[in-house]
Short mmCIF file of C-alpha atoms in Angstrom, two decimals:
data_model
loop_
_atom_site.label_atom_id
_atom_site.label_comp_id
_atom_site.label_asym_id
_atom_site.label_seq_id
_atom_site.Cartn_x
_atom_site.Cartn_y
_atom_site.Cartn_z
CA MET A 13 79.19 -118.19 -127.76
CA GLU A 14 79.75 -116.98 -124.17
CA PRO A 15 83.38 -116.82 -123.31
CA ILE A 16 82.96 -119.02 -120.26
CA GLY A 17 81.51 -121.72 -122.62
CA LEU A 18 84.46 -121.92 -124.78
CA VAL A 19 86.93 -121.59 -121.86
CA GLU A 20 85.38 -124.55 -120.20
CA ARG A 21 85.44 -126.67 -123.41
CA LEU A 22 89.18 -126.12 -123.77
CA GLY A 23 89.62 -128.14 -120.70
CA ARG A 24 93.28 -128.77 -119.69
CA TRP A 25 94.52 -127.15 -122.74
CA SER A 26 97.62 -125.63 -121.11
CA SER A 27 98.96 -128.70 -119.29
CA GLY A 28 101.12 -130.00 -122.18
CA ARG A 29 104.52 -129.14 -123.46
CA GLY A 30 105.26 -126.34 -125.96
CA ALA A 31 104.35 -122.69 -126.26
CA LEU A 32 100.99 -121.51 -124.89
CA TYR A 33 99.84 -120.22 -128.30
CA LEU A 34 100.61 -123.64 -129.87
CA LEU A 35 98.72 -125.48 -127.08
CA LEU A 36 95.77 -123.19 -127.35
CA ALA A 37 95.59 -123.47 -131.15
CA ALA A 38 95.89 -127.33 -130.79
CA ARG A 39 92.83 -127.63 -128.49
CA ILE A 40 90.68 -125.09 -130.53
CA ARG A 41 91.67 -127.09 -133.57
CA THR A 42 90.41 -130.39 -131.92
CA LEU A 43 87.05 -128.80 -131.01
CA ILE A 44 86.62 -127.74 -134.50
CA ASP A 45 87.53 -130.90 -136.06
CA ASP A 46 85.38 -132.85 -133.68
CA GLY A 47 82.39 -130.70 -134.41
CA GLU A 48 82.10 -129.10 -131.09
CA LEU A 49 82.68 -125.64 -132.70
CA PRO A 50 80.83 -125.96 -135.98
CA PRO A 51 81.26 -123.74 -138.93
CA GLY A 52 79.89 -120.26 -138.40
CA THR A 53 80.57 -120.26 -134.64
CA LEU A 54 81.58 -116.97 -133.25
CA LEU A 55 84.60 -117.15 -131.12
CA PRO A 56 85.39 -114.58 -128.40
CA PRO A 57 87.45 -111.50 -129.19
CA ASP A 58 91.15 -111.61 -128.36
CA ARG A 59 91.04 -109.53 -125.23
CA VAL A 60 88.01 -111.34 -123.81
CA LEU A 61 89.60 -114.85 -124.32
CA ALA A 62 92.86 -113.77 -122.97
CA THR A 63 91.42 -112.48 -119.76
CA ALA A 64 89.47 -115.61 -119.35
CA LEU A 65 92.45 -117.78 -119.71
CA SER A 66 94.84 -115.49 -117.65
CA VAL A 67 97.15 -115.27 -120.70
CA GLY A 68 98.52 -112.14 -122.64
CA ARG A 69 96.47 -111.05 -125.66
CA SER A 70 99.46 -112.01 -127.83
CA THR A 71 98.94 -115.67 -126.93
CA VAL A 72 95.42 -115.63 -128.26
CA VAL A 73 96.26 -113.57 -131.41
CA ALA A 74 99.05 -116.01 -132.31
CA ALA A 75 96.70 -119.02 -131.73
CA TYR A 76 94.00 -117.38 -133.96
CA ASP A 77 96.35 -116.47 -136.55
CA LEU A 78 97.80 -120.02 -136.83
CA LEU A 79 94.19 -121.39 -137.22
CA ALA A 80 93.37 -118.70 -139.74
CA ALA A 81 96.43 -119.72 -141.81
CA GLU A 82 95.18 -123.33 -141.64
CA GLY A 83 91.81 -122.22 -142.89
CA ARG A 84 89.98 -123.35 -139.85
CA ILE A 85 88.81 -119.95 -138.82
CA VAL A 86 88.15 -116.64 -140.42
CA ARG A 87 88.96 -113.23 -138.92
CA ARG A 88 87.22 -110.14 -140.38
CA GLN A 89 87.26 -106.66 -139.04
CA GLY A 90 83.86 -105.70 -137.77
CA SER A 91 82.47 -109.18 -137.80
CA GLY A 92 84.88 -111.02 -135.31
CA THR A 93 86.49 -114.31 -135.50
CA ARG A 94 84.42 -117.41 -136.67
CA VAL A 95 84.91 -120.90 -137.54
CA ALA A 96 85.39 -121.30 -141.20
CA GLY A 97 82.63 -122.57 -143.33
CA PRO A 98 78.91 -121.74 -143.79
CA ASP A 99 76.91 -121.42 -140.63
CA ALA A 100 75.56 -124.87 -139.89
CA GLY A 101 73.21 -123.82 -137.05
CA ALA A 102 73.57 -124.65 -133.29
CA PRO A 103 74.50 -128.26 -132.78
CA ARG A 104 72.96 -130.17 -129.89
CA PRO A 105 75.04 -128.98 -126.87
CA THR A 106 77.34 -131.17 -124.96
CA THR A 107 78.47 -130.59 -121.50
CA GLU A 108 80.72 -127.49 -120.58
CA ALA A 109 81.01 -128.53 -116.74
CA PRO A 110 84.71 -128.60 -116.05
CA GLY A 111 84.02 -131.50 -113.38
CA PHE A 112 82.85 -133.67 -116.27
CA LEU A 113 85.28 -132.55 -118.88
CA HIS A 114 88.31 -133.28 -116.62
CA LEU A 115 87.24 -136.95 -116.58
CA LEU A 116 87.76 -137.01 -120.31
CA GLU A 117 91.31 -135.76 -120.21
CA PRO A 118 94.26 -138.23 -120.39
CA ARG A 119 96.48 -138.62 -117.14
CA ASP A 120 98.93 -135.89 -117.59
CA GLY A 121 100.49 -135.33 -114.28
CA VAL A 122 97.97 -132.70 -113.22
CA ILE A 123 97.01 -133.37 -109.52
CA MET A 124 93.19 -133.69 -109.59
CA LEU A 125 91.56 -131.66 -106.79
CA ALA A 126 88.46 -131.08 -109.07
CA CYS A 127 86.84 -134.55 -108.91
CA ALA A 128 86.00 -135.93 -105.57
CA ALA A 129 85.68 -139.71 -105.05
CA PRO A 130 87.51 -142.46 -103.22
CA ASP A 131 90.55 -143.39 -105.41
CA ALA A 132 90.64 -147.19 -104.84
CA PRO A 133 87.98 -149.95 -104.21
CA PRO A 134 87.95 -150.85 -100.43
CA PRO A 135 88.53 -154.36 -99.28
CA GLU A 136 84.79 -154.79 -98.48
CA LEU A 137 83.97 -154.28 -102.16
CA VAL A 138 86.56 -156.82 -103.29
CA ASP A 139 85.22 -159.30 -100.73
CA ALA A 140 81.60 -158.65 -101.91
CA TYR A 141 82.48 -159.70 -105.45
CA ALA A 142 84.21 -162.71 -104.17
CA ARG A 143 81.13 -163.75 -102.22
CA ILE A 144 78.66 -163.30 -105.04
CA LEU A 145 80.62 -165.52 -107.51
CA PRO A 146 78.57 -168.62 -106.58
CA ASP A 147 75.27 -166.85 -106.97
CA LEU A 148 76.43 -165.63 -110.31
CA ALA A 149 77.45 -168.97 -111.42
CA GLY A 150 74.08 -170.36 -110.40
CA ILE A 151 71.93 -168.05 -112.30
CA ALA A 152 69.54 -169.77 -114.83
CA GLY A 153 66.55 -168.67 -116.43
CA ASP A 154 67.54 -164.99 -116.26
CA ILE A 155 68.63 -163.06 -119.31
CA GLY A 156 70.14 -160.39 -117.20
CA TYR A 157 67.90 -157.39 -118.02
CA HIS A 158 66.52 -155.60 -115.04
CA PRO A 159 65.56 -152.13 -116.00
CA ILE A 160 64.09 -151.49 -112.42
CA GLY A 161 67.14 -153.08 -110.92
CA HIS A 162 67.98 -156.58 -109.52
CA PRO A 163 65.42 -157.62 -106.97
CA VAL A 164 68.12 -158.55 -104.38
CA LEU A 165 69.62 -155.07 -104.54
CA ARG A 166 66.28 -153.37 -104.42
CA GLN A 167 65.31 -155.23 -101.38
CA ALA A 168 68.86 -154.49 -99.67
CA ILE A 169 68.34 -150.80 -100.48
CA ALA A 170 64.78 -150.81 -99.05
CA ASP A 171 66.22 -152.50 -95.91
CA ARG A 172 68.74 -149.83 -95.48
CA TYR A 173 66.09 -147.12 -95.67
CA ARG A 174 64.00 -148.89 -93.09
CA SER A 175 66.98 -148.94 -90.70
CA ARG A 176 67.29 -145.26 -91.05
CA GLY A 177 63.71 -144.87 -89.86
CA LEU A 178 62.06 -144.57 -93.28
CA PRO A 179 59.72 -147.52 -94.06
CA THR A 180 60.43 -148.35 -97.69
CA SER A 181 59.30 -151.35 -99.98
CA PRO A 182 61.26 -152.80 -102.95
CA ASP A 183 58.80 -151.51 -105.36
CA GLN A 184 59.76 -147.84 -104.28
CA ILE A 185 63.38 -148.40 -105.51
CA LEU A 186 64.74 -147.93 -108.98
CA VAL A 187 68.38 -148.86 -109.31
CA THR A 188 70.49 -146.80 -111.76
CA THR A 189 73.77 -146.63 -113.20
CA GLY A 190 75.11 -144.18 -110.55
CA GLY A 191 73.57 -141.02 -109.00
CA GLN A 192 74.20 -139.04 -112.18
CA GLN A 193 71.79 -141.31 -114.23
CA ALA A 194 69.20 -140.93 -111.48
CA LEU A 195 69.36 -137.21 -111.96
CA THR A 196 69.19 -137.54 -115.61
CA LEU A 197 66.16 -139.74 -115.52
CA LEU A 198 64.41 -137.41 -112.97
CA ALA A 199 65.15 -134.34 -115.07
CA ARG A 200 63.87 -136.00 -118.26
CA THR A 201 60.73 -137.12 -116.44
CA LEU A 202 59.86 -134.08 -114.38
CA VAL A 203 60.72 -131.03 -116.45
CA ARG A 204 60.09 -129.73 -120.05
CA PRO A 205 61.92 -126.88 -122.04
CA GLY A 206 61.36 -123.60 -120.33
CA ASP A 207 60.41 -124.94 -116.96
CA ARG A 208 62.12 -123.39 -113.85
CA VAL A 209 63.75 -125.55 -111.28
CA LEU A 210 64.50 -124.32 -107.82
CA VAL A 211 68.13 -125.17 -106.66
CA GLN A 212 70.44 -123.98 -103.98
CA ALA A 213 73.25 -121.70 -104.78
CA PRO A 214 75.85 -123.12 -105.07
CA THR A 215 75.02 -126.73 -105.85
CA TYR A 216 76.17 -129.85 -107.73
CA PHE A 217 77.17 -129.09 -111.15
CA GLY A 218 75.91 -132.48 -112.56
CA ALA A 219 72.40 -131.64 -111.42
CA LEU A 220 72.41 -128.18 -113.17
CA GLU A 221 73.71 -130.03 -116.15
CA ALA A 222 71.01 -132.52 -116.10
CA PHE A 223 68.21 -129.97 -115.83
CA ARG A 224 69.73 -127.81 -118.49
CA ALA A 225 70.04 -130.69 -120.91
CA GLU A 226 66.20 -130.91 -120.75
CA GLY A 227 65.81 -127.07 -121.59
CA ALA A 228 64.91 -126.18 -117.95
CA VAL A 229 66.13 -123.13 -116.19
CA PRO A 230 67.66 -123.51 -112.69
CA VAL A 231 66.58 -120.63 -110.37
CA THR A 232 67.56 -119.89 -106.74
CA SER A 233 65.02 -117.44 -105.54
CA SER A 234 61.51 -118.73 -105.05
CA MET A 235 59.47 -121.86 -105.20
CA ALA A 236 56.55 -120.07 -107.03
CA GLY A 237 55.92 -121.34 -110.49
CA VAL A 238 58.76 -123.98 -110.46
CA ALA A 239 58.23 -127.46 -111.92
CA ALA A 240 60.64 -129.00 -109.44
CA VAL A 241 62.89 -128.51 -106.47
CA TYR A 242 66.35 -129.88 -106.12
CA GLY A 243 68.45 -129.91 -103.02
CA ILE A 244 71.35 -131.40 -101.12
CA THR A 245 70.47 -131.42 -97.46
CA ALA A 246 73.38 -133.49 -96.07
CA PHE A 247 77.08 -132.49 -96.46
CA ARG A 248 76.10 -130.26 -99.32
CA ASN A 249 78.24 -130.24 -102.43
CA PRO A 250 80.28 -128.06 -102.71
CA THR A 251 79.93 -126.21 -99.24
CA GLY A 252 79.98 -129.36 -96.94
CA GLU A 253 77.15 -127.87 -94.97
CA VAL A 254 74.20 -129.70 -93.35
CA VAL A 255 70.81 -128.03 -93.83
CA PRO A 256 69.15 -127.50 -90.40
CA GLU A 257 66.46 -129.81 -89.51
CA PRO A 258 63.69 -126.93 -89.31
CA ALA A 259 64.72 -125.76 -92.81
CA ARG A 260 64.40 -129.37 -94.23
CA ARG A 261 60.99 -129.71 -92.57
CA ARG A 262 59.81 -126.30 -93.95
CA THR A 263 61.07 -127.15 -97.43
CA ALA A 264 59.61 -130.62 -97.56
CA ARG A 265 56.15 -129.50 -96.43
CA SER A 266 56.08 -126.34 -98.64
CA ALA A 267 56.72 -128.44 -101.68
CA ALA A 268 53.97 -131.03 -100.76
CA ALA A 269 51.59 -128.29 -100.27
CA ALA A 270 52.26 -126.73 -103.61
CA GLY A 271 52.23 -130.08 -105.36
CA VAL A 272 55.96 -129.56 -106.56
CA PRO A 273 58.24 -132.71 -106.92
CA LEU A 274 61.01 -132.36 -104.40
CA ILE A 275 64.40 -134.08 -105.01
CA ASP A 276 66.72 -134.72 -102.04
CA ASP A 277 70.19 -135.79 -103.37
CA GLU A 278 71.52 -138.03 -100.63
CA VAL A 279 74.60 -139.23 -102.42
CA LEU A 280 76.70 -137.60 -99.75
CA CYS A 281 74.54 -138.62 -96.72
CA ASP A 282 76.98 -141.21 -95.39
CA LEU A 283 79.88 -138.77 -95.54
CA GLY A 284 79.67 -137.09 -92.08
CA PHE A 285 82.76 -136.93 -89.90
CA PRO A 286 82.84 -139.09 -86.81
CA GLY A 287 79.80 -138.25 -84.75
CA VAL A 288 78.03 -136.20 -87.32
CA GLU A 289 74.82 -137.64 -88.97
CA ALA A 290 71.89 -136.23 -90.96
CA PRO A 291 68.54 -137.90 -91.15
CA PRO A 292 66.78 -138.41 -94.50
CA MET A 293 64.55 -135.36 -95.58
CA ALA A 294 61.91 -137.85 -96.63
CA VAL A 295 60.81 -138.41 -93.02
CA HIS A 296 59.01 -135.06 -93.36
CA SER A 297 57.00 -135.94 -96.40
CA ALA A 298 55.98 -139.19 -98.33
CA ASP A 299 56.31 -137.06 -101.59
CA VAL A 300 60.02 -136.41 -101.40
CA ILE A 301 62.09 -138.17 -104.03
CA THR A 302 65.45 -139.32 -102.87
CA VAL A 303 68.64 -140.01 -104.83
CA GLY A 304 71.46 -142.28 -103.46
CA SER A 305 74.68 -143.78 -104.74
CA LEU A 306 77.53 -145.86 -103.52
CA SER A 307 80.14 -143.94 -105.65
CA LYS A 308 81.15 -141.41 -103.15
CA VAL A 309 81.33 -143.61 -100.00
CA VAL A 310 82.64 -146.83 -101.68
CA TRP A 311 84.29 -146.16 -104.95
CA GLY A 312 83.46 -144.18 -108.22
CA GLY A 313 84.12 -147.31 -110.17
CA LEU A 314 80.95 -148.88 -108.56
CA ARG A 315 78.39 -147.53 -110.83
CA VAL A 316 75.48 -148.20 -108.63
CA GLY A 317 72.97 -145.52 -107.63
CA TRP A 318 69.11 -145.54 -107.04
CA VAL A 319 65.92 -143.34 -106.83
CA ARG A 320 63.54 -143.84 -103.98
CA ALA A 321 60.14 -142.60 -104.76
CA SER A 322 56.45 -143.75 -105.07
CA ALA A 323 55.86 -146.94 -106.72
CA GLY A 324 54.08 -145.08 -109.59
CA MET A 325 57.03 -142.78 -110.02
CA VAL A 326 59.53 -145.68 -110.02
CA ALA A 327 57.53 -147.44 -112.70
CA ARG A 328 57.45 -144.25 -114.71
CA LEU A 329 61.24 -143.80 -114.41
CA ALA A 330 61.82 -147.41 -115.31
CA ARG A 331 60.03 -147.14 -118.54
CA MET A 332 62.04 -144.09 -119.34
CA ARG A 333 65.31 -145.90 -118.39
CA THR A 334 64.59 -148.87 -120.70
CA VAL A 335 65.31 -146.67 -123.72
CA MET A 336 68.81 -145.84 -122.18
CA ASP A 337 70.38 -148.98 -121.14
CA LEU A 338 67.76 -151.84 -120.41
CA GLY A 339 69.33 -152.08 -116.92
CA GLY A 340 72.53 -152.08 -115.03
CA ASN A 341 75.42 -154.41 -114.49
CA VAL A 342 74.18 -157.48 -112.66
CA PRO A 343 77.40 -158.54 -110.98
CA ALA A 344 77.86 -155.00 -109.68
CA GLN A 345 74.34 -155.01 -108.39
CA LEU A 346 74.85 -158.33 -106.61
CA ALA A 347 78.15 -157.17 -105.02
CA ALA A 348 76.37 -153.89 -103.85
CA ALA A 349 73.70 -155.96 -102.28
CA ALA A 350 76.35 -158.09 -100.42
CA LEU A 351 78.15 -154.92 -99.41
CA LEU A 352 75.22 -152.84 -98.07
CA PRO A 353 75.00 -154.87 -94.68
CA ALA A 354 78.68 -154.06 -94.02
CA LEU A 355 78.39 -150.34 -95.13
CA ASP A 356 78.17 -148.88 -91.83
CA ALA A 357 81.67 -150.20 -90.80
CA LEU A 358 83.09 -148.94 -94.06
CA VAL A 359 81.45 -145.59 -93.34
CA ALA A 360 82.79 -145.35 -89.90
CA ARG A 361 86.52 -145.97 -91.25
CA SER A 362 86.06 -143.55 -94.12
CA ALA A 363 84.92 -140.85 -91.72
CA VAL A 364 88.11 -140.99 -89.65
CA ARG A 365 90.21 -140.90 -92.82
CA ARG A 366 88.37 -138.07 -94.46
CA LYS A 367 88.51 -135.89 -91.41
CA ALA A 368 92.21 -136.35 -91.28
CA GLN A 369 92.45 -135.37 -94.94
CA HIS A 370 90.39 -132.43 -94.34
CA ASP A 371 92.43 -131.23 -91.42
CA HIS A 372 95.62 -131.73 -93.43
CA LEU A 373 94.51 -129.79 -96.43
CA ARG A 374 93.11 -126.94 -94.38
CA SER A 375 96.41 -126.89 -92.43
CA GLU A 376 98.55 -126.71 -95.62
CA LEU A 377 96.33 -124.03 -97.21
CA GLY A 378 96.61 -121.96 -94.01
CA ARG A 379 100.33 -122.31 -93.91
CA LEU A 380 101.13 -121.46 -97.70
CA LEU A 381 97.91 -119.51 -98.56
CA PRO A 382 96.94 -117.69 -95.34
CA SER A 383 94.95 -115.08 -97.29
CA TRP A 384 92.53 -117.73 -98.54
CA GLU A 385 89.37 -118.05 -96.67
CA VAL A 386 88.94 -121.97 -95.93
CA PRO A 387 86.07 -122.84 -93.62
CA ALA A 388 85.92 -126.18 -91.75
CA VAL A 389 83.03 -128.52 -92.77
CA PRO A 390 81.32 -131.26 -90.85
CA GLY A 391 81.64 -133.90 -93.63
CA GLY A 392 81.59 -134.55 -97.41
CA GLN A 393 84.76 -134.49 -99.59
CA THR A 394 85.17 -130.93 -100.59
CA LEU A 395 86.37 -127.45 -99.30
CA TRP A 396 84.52 -124.29 -100.42
CA VAL A 397 87.42 -121.70 -100.53
CA ARG A 398 87.05 -117.84 -100.99
CA LEU A 399 89.82 -116.00 -102.80
CA PRO A 400 90.85 -112.66 -101.44
CA SER A 401 90.93 -111.09 -104.85
CA GLY A 402 90.52 -111.82 -108.53
CA ASP A 403 88.04 -114.50 -109.54
CA GLY A 404 88.02 -118.51 -109.42
CA GLY A 405 87.53 -118.72 -113.25
CA SER A 406 90.75 -117.00 -114.42
CA PHE A 407 92.81 -118.42 -111.34
CA THR A 408 92.03 -122.06 -112.19
CA GLN A 409 93.58 -121.41 -115.64
CA VAL A 410 96.83 -120.36 -113.99
CA ALA A 411 96.54 -123.29 -111.42
CA LEU A 412 96.39 -125.66 -114.52
CA ARG A 413 99.61 -124.46 -115.86
CA HIS A 414 101.13 -125.21 -112.35
CA GLY A 415 99.84 -128.72 -112.59
CA VAL A 416 96.79 -128.79 -110.29
CA ALA A 417 93.03 -128.67 -111.23
CA VAL A 418 90.29 -127.20 -109.03
CA LEU A 419 86.84 -126.20 -109.84
CA PRO A 420 85.87 -122.49 -110.29
CA GLY A 421 82.71 -121.60 -108.12
CA ALA A 422 80.86 -119.77 -110.73
CA GLY A 423 79.97 -122.86 -112.69
CA LEU A 424 78.20 -124.26 -109.63
CA ASP A 425 76.04 -121.26 -108.75
CA ALA A 426 72.96 -120.86 -110.92
CA GLY A 427 72.27 -117.43 -109.31
CA GLY A 428 75.39 -115.92 -110.78
CA GLY A 429 77.42 -115.64 -107.65
CA SER A 430 80.43 -117.56 -106.24
CA GLY A 431 82.78 -116.12 -108.73
CA ASP A 432 85.41 -115.60 -105.99
CA ARG A 433 85.17 -119.26 -105.03
CA LEU A 434 86.91 -122.46 -105.64
CA ARG A 435 85.72 -126.07 -104.82
CA VAL A 436 88.95 -128.16 -103.78
CA GLN A 437 88.58 -131.87 -102.90
CA PHE A 438 90.60 -133.46 -99.93
CA MET A 439 90.22 -137.16 -100.96
CA ALA A 440 93.99 -137.54 -101.96
CA SER A 441 96.88 -138.75 -99.88
CA ALA A 442 98.59 -136.37 -97.52
CA GLU A 443 101.67 -136.22 -99.87
CA GLU A 444 99.64 -135.34 -102.83
CA LEU A 445 97.64 -132.75 -100.98
CA GLY A 446 100.75 -131.07 -99.79
CA GLU A 447 102.31 -131.08 -103.29
CA ALA A 448 99.01 -129.60 -104.63
CA VAL A 449 98.96 -126.79 -102.11
CA ARG A 450 102.60 -125.93 -103.00
CA ARG A 451 101.65 -125.69 -106.60
CA LEU A 452 98.64 -123.71 -105.82
CA ALA A 453 100.75 -121.26 -103.79
CA GLY A 454 103.01 -120.92 -106.82
CA ALA A 455 99.95 -120.28 -109.11
CA TRP A 456 98.64 -117.78 -106.72
CA GLU A 457 101.90 -115.98 -106.57
CA GLU A 458 101.90 -115.76 -110.28
CA TYR A 459 98.24 -114.73 -110.49
CA GLU A 460 98.67 -111.81 -107.87
CA ALA A 461 101.71 -110.57 -109.84
CA ARG A 462 99.77 -109.96 -113.11
CA PRO A 463 99.13 -106.36 -113.94
CA SER A 464 95.48 -106.84 -114.66
CA ARG A 465 93.09 -109.53 -113.36
CA GLU A 466 89.84 -108.23 -114.59
CA PRO A 467 87.36 -111.10 -114.33
CA PHE A 468 85.95 -112.27 -117.64
CA PRO A 469 82.18 -111.52 -118.14
CA PRO A 470 80.36 -114.72 -117.20
CA VAL A 471 77.12 -114.10 -119.23
CA MET A 472 78.22 -111.57 -122.02
CA ALA A 473 77.59 -113.16 -125.37
CA VAL A 474 80.04 -112.26 -128.06
#
């Protein structure tokens, strides 16, 4: 097992009460008992894991000794530390992405600057649900299964694309349970084990997870020989950048000429700051597959996303989707359809608020952590921070012990870079952002004072 894999599976292991070695042993014990670390799994050496977790070696040794005394692990000189029991073979992997694993943790007082989305449903959404109740009450002769999506919502999404200058018919729209399901369906449909997928570096960790779950290999260098291309051109996650129009046009036309499917993730396309817009990449090629969602601009709890593609591709995706869930939540889809005509007003209000949050977080970071490099962005929900020393992976462990969660950059970069980066979201209140920066400053003071801050080897198997 690679050290980074175990570290990320440990999640917020250190945010509880008690000695660190007891907290570490408790989380490893849970992973063993849940089958995430099956019998025979080789665990990282003491020093390697200690460096990755930014703790002293004695903490790891004490945790391992406790688990060994319980019979859960076996430590042998020369053969390392393994989970007790006969080798059961590699289990089907689950996610190691911290951005996903944080969502599975209980609320524990940690300020979450790792997961970005609005933290409350807006009044427009509440109003939309109220307005669709008569329609819901009047449904008859409809069993409620719509694997392609409810016709009313498919029409509303097509209308919105047309308003953006992109002629679209409802049969080009597949409604999904959020943007992540859209990416999962596309990965399952477009790639096979061993295929290469061209991605940006860095990029959205959920897309990397979706492709890797199908056995594909994300690459960052060339379109030659790839099975698909995935990109975020508007307010890119995590950097917040907008890909210039000439580069969009060049990529779309190159993919079309090579016959390679091109996925443009537009989940963030409505998140520009006031006066900043980004046209859809699909205007440059009819072959572009577009992914959209309402989770980032409206609310994460509104699990409504979609794919815009050719009618043939939509039909193929729908057949794949029926195996997963037979279709999405109909009341949510009706509410989304009622909300879409009012989305521009919500987007405009959100842009002003997010710009203020962005400015406030940058100001606080500049005041308390002036050595950090924090570029301004034109939109989105996150800042892409460069640390002056050390690495993001080990620093995030110290930050967790100070009660704040941020994402290390290495896990977002399929090219093996961004080790000195952090992704920090700015969607919280001014008070919470201020408190988070104070905690980060305390964590950084502790981190800088450590006698050794050697980054753990991100690809070394042990």
